[in-house]
Amino acid sequence: STTASATTTVTENGSADPDVSAEFTATCNDYAAAKCSVRIIDNDRPNISITLTPDVVSEDGGYYASTARITRNGALTDGVSVFVTSTSGDVYFDSNKNRIPEGSNYIEIPVSVKDNSMKDGDRTAVITAAIILSDNKTIVGADSPSYSQATLTITDNETDNILSMECRVANLVEGESGATVTLKRNSTKG
């Protein structure tokens, strides 16, 4: 015969792993080696979703202005690491890296908001949760069901145009220079 076949089996390990390539090589006396590659696609990544409660907060909401609930489906036999980010520098988390523990299908983390003290109107921040794979380096991409986003609306709490002044020197001796006075405004109006 001029052909031979072999059947392979990929072991199911139950972990959310990065996809990998496997290379097969066949050798035979008097023949050049033959190779082929296959991509092993991990099927243990849970689908996740993120919800924010509330999803509209005042910018002076501070710590725990909202709560992000990240929910996963599937087997609960292993914990799952989740990376959380925001498109806004005015939103922060205790930690960007969080873990849904073994036996649980969700985790709740505080979403905190920083007041920028500017009269600049309402704004939105997109909060993203994505599974960190077992290599502890790879974060799934937006095309994965292990990636989810929710939008947080941050309402502006400044209602008046306010000027503030800061003097960098408390005392100035006659004949000396060096006093710097800084005038600030909380809006770009005017």
PDB file of N, CA and C in Angstrom, residues 121-174:
ATOM      1  N   GLY A 121     -19.966  67.450  31.471  1.00  0.00           N
ATOM      2  CA  GLY A 121     -21.079  66.634  30.995  1.00  0.00           C
ATOM      3  C   GLY A 121     -20.936  65.160  31.343  1.00  0.00           C
ATOM      4  N   ASP A 122     -21.978  64.424  31.036  1.00  0.00           N
ATOM      5  CA  ASP A 122     -21.982  62.987  31.299  1.00  0.00           C
ATOM      6  C   ASP A 122     -21.039  62.282  30.317  1.00  0.00           C
ATOM      7  N   ARG A 123     -20.557  61.130  30.717  1.00  0.00           N
ATOM      8  CA  ARG A 123     -19.666  60.345  29.860  1.00  0.00           C
ATOM      9  C   ARG A 123     -19.914  58.865  30.114  1.00  0.00           C
ATOM     10  N   THR A 124     -19.389  58.035  29.238  1.00  0.00           N
ATOM     11  CA  THR A 124     -19.552  56.594  29.403  1.00  0.00           C
ATOM     12  C   THR A 124     -18.188  55.923  29.493  1.00  0.00           C
ATOM     13  N   ALA A 125     -18.191  54.785  30.145  1.00  0.00           N
ATOM     14  CA  ALA A 125     -16.999  53.942  30.238  1.00  0.00           C
ATOM     15  C   ALA A 125     -17.434  52.522  29.887  1.00  0.00           C
ATOM     16  N   VAL A 126     -16.668  51.876  29.040  1.00  0.00           N
ATOM     17  CA  VAL A 126     -16.945  50.475  28.704  1.00  0.00           C
ATOM     18  C   VAL A 126     -16.088  49.614  29.629  1.00  0.00           C
ATOM     19  N   ILE A 127     -16.755  48.751  30.388  1.00  0.00           N
ATOM     20  CA  ILE A 127     -16.089  47.844  31.315  1.00  0.00           C
ATOM     21  C   ILE A 127     -16.007  46.482  30.624  1.00  0.00           C
ATOM     22  N   THR A 128     -14.792  45.926  30.569  1.00  0.00           N
ATOM     23  CA  THR A 128     -14.562  44.660  29.879  1.00  0.00           C
ATOM     24  C   THR A 128     -14.078  43.608  30.867  1.00  0.00           C
ATOM     25  N   ALA A 129     -14.639  42.415  30.763  1.00  0.00           N
ATOM     26  CA  ALA A 129     -14.172  41.255  31.524  1.00  0.00           C
ATOM     27  C   ALA A 129     -13.754  40.188  30.514  1.00  0.00           C
ATOM     28  N   ALA A 130     -12.577  39.599  30.736  1.00  0.00           N
ATOM     29  CA  ALA A 130     -12.067  38.576  29.817  1.00  0.00           C
ATOM     30  C   ALA A 130     -11.330  37.508  30.619  1.00  0.00           C
ATOM     31  N   ILE A 131     -11.523  36.259  30.231  1.00  0.00           N
ATOM     32  CA  ILE A 131     -10.874  35.133  30.909  1.00  0.00           C
ATOM     33  C   ILE A 131      -9.362  35.176  30.675  1.00  0.00           C
ATOM     34  N   ILE A 132      -8.610  34.920  31.742  1.00  0.00           N
ATOM     35  CA  ILE A 132      -7.162  34.733  31.639  1.00  0.00           C
ATOM     36  C   ILE A 132      -6.943  33.224  31.553  1.00  0.00           C
ATOM     37  N   LEU A 133      -6.244  32.782  30.531  1.00  0.00           N
ATOM     38  CA  LEU A 133      -6.064  31.349  30.318  1.00  0.00           C
ATOM     39  C   LEU A 133      -5.042  30.767  31.290  1.00  0.00           C
ATOM     40  N   SER A 134      -4.933  29.441  31.301  1.00  0.00           N
ATOM     41  CA  SER A 134      -4.140  28.735  32.311  1.00  0.00           C
ATOM     42  C   SER A 134      -2.657  29.070  32.288  1.00  0.00           C
ATOM     43  N   ASP A 135      -2.155  29.630  31.179  1.00  0.00           N
ATOM     44  CA  ASP A 135      -0.739  30.024  31.167  1.00  0.00           C
ATOM     45  C   ASP A 135      -0.514  31.299  31.976  1.00  0.00           C
ATOM     46  N   ASN A 136      -1.598  31.909  32.473  1.00  0.00           N
ATOM     47  CA  ASN A 136      -1.583  33.100  33.315  1.00  0.00           C
ATOM     48  C   ASN A 136      -1.056  34.332  32.583  1.00  0.00           C
ATOM     49  N   LYS A 137      -0.968  34.263  31.266  1.00  0.00           N
ATOM     50  CA  LYS A 137      -0.505  35.390  30.462  1.00  0.00           C
ATOM     51  C   LYS A 137      -1.503  35.771  29.386  1.00  0.00           C
ATOM     52  N   THR A 138      -2.161  34.789  28.809  1.00  0.00           N
ATOM     53  CA  THR A 138      -3.025  35.021  27.652  1.00  0.00           C
ATOM     54  C   THR A 138      -4.425  35.415  28.115  1.00  0.00           C
ATOM     55  N   ILE A 139      -4.911  36.531  27.584  1.00  0.00           N
ATOM     56  CA  ILE A 139      -6.267  37.001  27.855  1.00  0.00           C
ATOM     57  C   ILE A 139      -7.044  36.835  26.554  1.00  0.00           C
ATOM     58  N   VAL A 140      -8.228  36.240  26.647  1.00  0.00           N
ATOM     59  CA  VAL A 140      -8.997  35.984  25.429  1.00  0.00           C
ATOM     60  C   VAL A 140      -9.379  37.299  24.755  1.00  0.00           C
ATOM     61  N   GLY A 141      -9.583  37.232  23.441  1.00  0.00           N
ATOM     62  CA  GLY A 141      -9.928  38.414  22.661  1.00  0.00           C
ATOM     63  C   GLY A 141     -11.421  38.625  22.533  1.00  0.00           C
ATOM     64  N   ALA A 142     -11.777  39.747  21.920  1.00  0.00           N
ATOM     65  CA  ALA A 142     -13.178  40.155  21.796  1.00  0.00           C
ATOM     66  C   ALA A 142     -14.022  39.180  20.992  1.00  0.00           C
ATOM     67  N   ASP A 143     -13.384  38.319  20.195  1.00  0.00           N
ATOM     68  CA  ASP A 143     -14.145  37.362  19.391  1.00  0.00           C
ATOM     69  C   ASP A 143     -14.487  36.096  20.171  1.00  0.00           C
ATOM     70  N   SER A 144     -14.150  36.058  21.446  1.00  0.00           N
ATOM     71  CA  SER A 144     -14.374  34.866  22.264  1.00  0.00           C
ATOM     72  C   SER A 144     -15.626  35.008  23.126  1.00  0.00           C
ATOM     73  N   PRO A 145     -16.354  33.901  23.354  1.00  0.00           N
ATOM     74  CA  PRO A 145     -17.476  33.964  24.296  1.00  0.00           C
ATOM     75  C   PRO A 145     -17.003  34.116  25.748  1.00  0.00           C
ATOM     76  N   SER A 146     -15.697  34.052  25.974  1.00  0.00           N
ATOM     77  CA  SER A 146     -15.123  34.245  27.310  1.00  0.00           C
ATOM     78  C   SER A 146     -14.717  35.707  27.509  1.00  0.00           C
ATOM     79  N   TYR A 147     -15.404  36.604  26.809  1.00  0.00           N
ATOM     80  CA  TYR A 147     -15.133  38.041  26.808  1.00  0.00           C
ATOM     81  C   TYR A 147     -16.484  38.738  26.841  1.00  0.00           C
ATOM     82  N   SER A 148     -16.636  39.737  27.694  1.00  0.00           N
ATOM     83  CA  SER A 148     -17.925  40.416  27.781  1.00  0.00           C
ATOM     84  C   SER A 148     -17.716  41.875  28.149  1.00  0.00           C
ATOM     85  N   GLN A 149     -18.656  42.736  27.740  1.00  0.00           N
ATOM     86  CA  GLN A 149     -18.569  44.154  28.038  1.00  0.00           C
ATOM     87  C   GLN A 149     -19.901  44.679  28.537  1.00  0.00           C
ATOM     88  N   ALA A 150     -19.821  45.744  29.351  1.00  0.00           N
ATOM     89  CA  ALA A 150     -20.997  46.464  29.815  1.00  0.00           C
ATOM     90  C   ALA A 150     -20.639  47.950  29.843  1.00  0.00           C
ATOM     91  N   THR A 151     -21.636  48.801  29.679  1.00  0.00           N
ATOM     92  CA  THR A 151     -21.395  50.240  29.640  1.00  0.00           C
ATOM     93  C   THR A 151     -21.870  50.888  30.934  1.00  0.00           C
ATOM     94  N   LEU A 152     -20.984  51.700  31.518  1.00  0.00           N
ATOM     95  CA  LEU A 152     -21.283  52.469  32.722  1.00  0.00           C
ATOM     96  C   LEU A 152     -21.433  53.929  32.311  1.00  0.00           C
ATOM     97  N   THR A 153     -22.561  54.541  32.647  1.00  0.00           N
ATOM     98  CA  THR A 153     -22.759  55.973  32.397  1.00  0.00           C
ATOM     99  C   THR A 153     -22.397  56.729  33.668  1.00  0.00           C
ATOM    100  N   ILE A 154     -21.523  57.719  33.517  1.00  0.00           N
ATOM    101  CA  ILE A 154     -21.056  58.529  34.648  1.00  0.00           C
ATOM    102  C   ILE A 154     -21.641  59.925  34.466  1.00  0.00           C
ATOM    103  N   THR A 155     -22.516  60.331  35.392  1.00  0.00           N
ATOM    104  CA  THR A 155     -23.149  61.643  35.281  1.00  0.00           C
ATOM    105  C   THR A 155     -22.272  62.693  35.957  1.00  0.00           C
ATOM    106  N   ASP A 156     -22.232  63.852  35.348  1.00  0.00           N
ATOM    107  CA  ASP A 156     -21.440  64.970  35.865  1.00  0.00           C
ATOM    108  C   ASP A 156     -22.170  65.574  37.059  1.00  0.00           C
ATOM    109  N   ASN A 157     -21.448  65.853  38.146  1.00  0.00           N
ATOM    110  CA  ASN A 157     -22.090  66.420  39.327  1.00  0.00           C
ATOM    111  C   ASN A 157     -21.807  67.907  39.496  1.00  0.00           C
ATOM    112  N   GLU A 158     -20.985  68.492  38.631  1.00  0.00           N
ATOM    113  CA  GLU A 158     -20.730  69.924  38.723  1.00  0.00           C
ATOM    114  C   GLU A 158     -21.864  70.668  38.025  1.00  0.00           C
ATOM    115  N   THR A 159     -22.478  71.622  38.726  1.00  0.00           N
ATOM    116  CA  THR A 159     -23.606  72.346  38.151  1.00  0.00           C
ATOM    117  C   THR A 159     -23.267  73.802  37.851  1.00  0.00           C
ATOM    118  N   ASP A 160     -22.255  74.358  38.495  1.00  0.00           N
ATOM    119  CA  ASP A 160     -21.892  75.762  38.306  1.00  0.00           C
ATOM    120  C   ASP A 160     -20.499  75.868  37.719  1.00  0.00           C
ATOM    121  N   ASN A 161     -20.258  76.971  36.997  1.00  0.00           N
ATOM    122  CA  ASN A 161     -18.909  77.282  36.560  1.00  0.00           C
ATOM    123  C   ASN A 161     -18.184  77.870  37.769  1.00  0.00           C
ATOM    124  N   ILE A 162     -17.055  77.270  38.125  1.00  0.00           N
ATOM    125  CA  ILE A 162     -16.350  77.670  39.346  1.00  0.00           C
ATOM    126  C   ILE A 162     -14.910  78.031  39.006  1.00  0.00           C
ATOM    127  N   LEU A 163     -14.447  79.123  39.598  1.00  0.00           N
ATOM    128  CA  LEU A 163     -13.042  79.503  39.523  1.00  0.00           C
ATOM    129  C   LEU A 163     -12.397  79.178  40.859  1.00  0.00           C
ATOM    130  N   SER A 164     -11.160  78.751  40.815  1.00  0.00           N
ATOM    131  CA  SER A 164     -10.390  78.553  42.046  1.00  0.00           C
ATOM    132  C   SER A 164      -9.007  79.146  41.823  1.00  0.00           C
ATOM    133  N   MET A 165      -8.370  79.558  42.901  1.00  0.00           N
ATOM    134  CA  MET A 165      -7.066  80.185  42.809  1.00  0.00           C
ATOM    135  C   MET A 165      -6.136  79.539  43.821  1.00  0.00           C
ATOM    136  N   GLU A 166      -4.904  79.360  43.412  1.00  0.00           N
ATOM    137  CA  GLU A 166      -3.906  78.749  44.287  1.00  0.00           C
ATOM    138  C   GLU A 166      -2.661  79.639  44.287  1.00  0.00           C
ATOM    139  N   CYS A 167      -2.198  79.991  45.474  1.00  0.00           N
ATOM    140  CA  CYS A 167      -0.957  80.761  45.630  1.00  0.00           C
ATOM    141  C   CYS A 167       0.123  79.803  46.104  1.00  0.00           C
ATOM    142  N   ARG A 168       1.225  79.754  45.393  1.00  0.00           N
ATOM    143  CA  ARG A 168       2.289  78.811  45.731  1.00  0.00           C
ATOM    144  C   ARG A 168       3.180  79.313  46.865  1.00  0.00           C
ATOM    145  N   VAL A 169       3.130  80.609  47.176  1.00  0.00           N
ATOM    146  CA  VAL A 169       3.941  81.178  48.256  1.00  0.00           C
ATOM    147  C   VAL A 169       2.997  81.848  49.240  1.00  0.00           C
ATOM    148  N   ALA A 170       3.127  81.524  50.519  1.00  0.00           N
ATOM    149  CA  ALA A 170       2.255  82.109  51.528  1.00  0.00           C
ATOM    150  C   ALA A 170       2.719  83.502  51.926  1.00  0.00           C
ATOM    151  N   ASN A 171       4.034  83.739  51.926  1.00  0.00           N
ATOM    152  CA  ASN A 171       4.586  85.040  52.314  1.00  0.00           C
ATOM    153  C   ASN A 171       5.544  85.503  51.229  1.00  0.00           C
ATOM    154  N   LEU A 172       5.531  86.791  50.967  1.00  0.00           N
ATOM    155  CA  LEU A 172       6.418  87.361  49.974  1.00  0.00           C
ATOM    156  C   LEU A 172       7.049  88.615  50.580  1.00  0.00           C
ATOM    157  N   VAL A 173       8.367  88.672  50.592  1.00  0.00           N
ATOM    158  CA  VAL A 173       9.098  89.810  51.155  1.00  0.00           C
ATOM    159  C   VAL A 173       9.160  90.904  50.099  1.00  0.00           C
ATOM    160  N   GLU A 174       9.028  92.161  50.571  1.00  0.00           N
ATOM    161  CA  GLU A 174       9.110  93.291  49.653  1.00  0.00           C
ATOM    162  C   GLU A 174      10.367  93.214  48.798  1.00  0.00           C
TER     163      GLU A 174
END
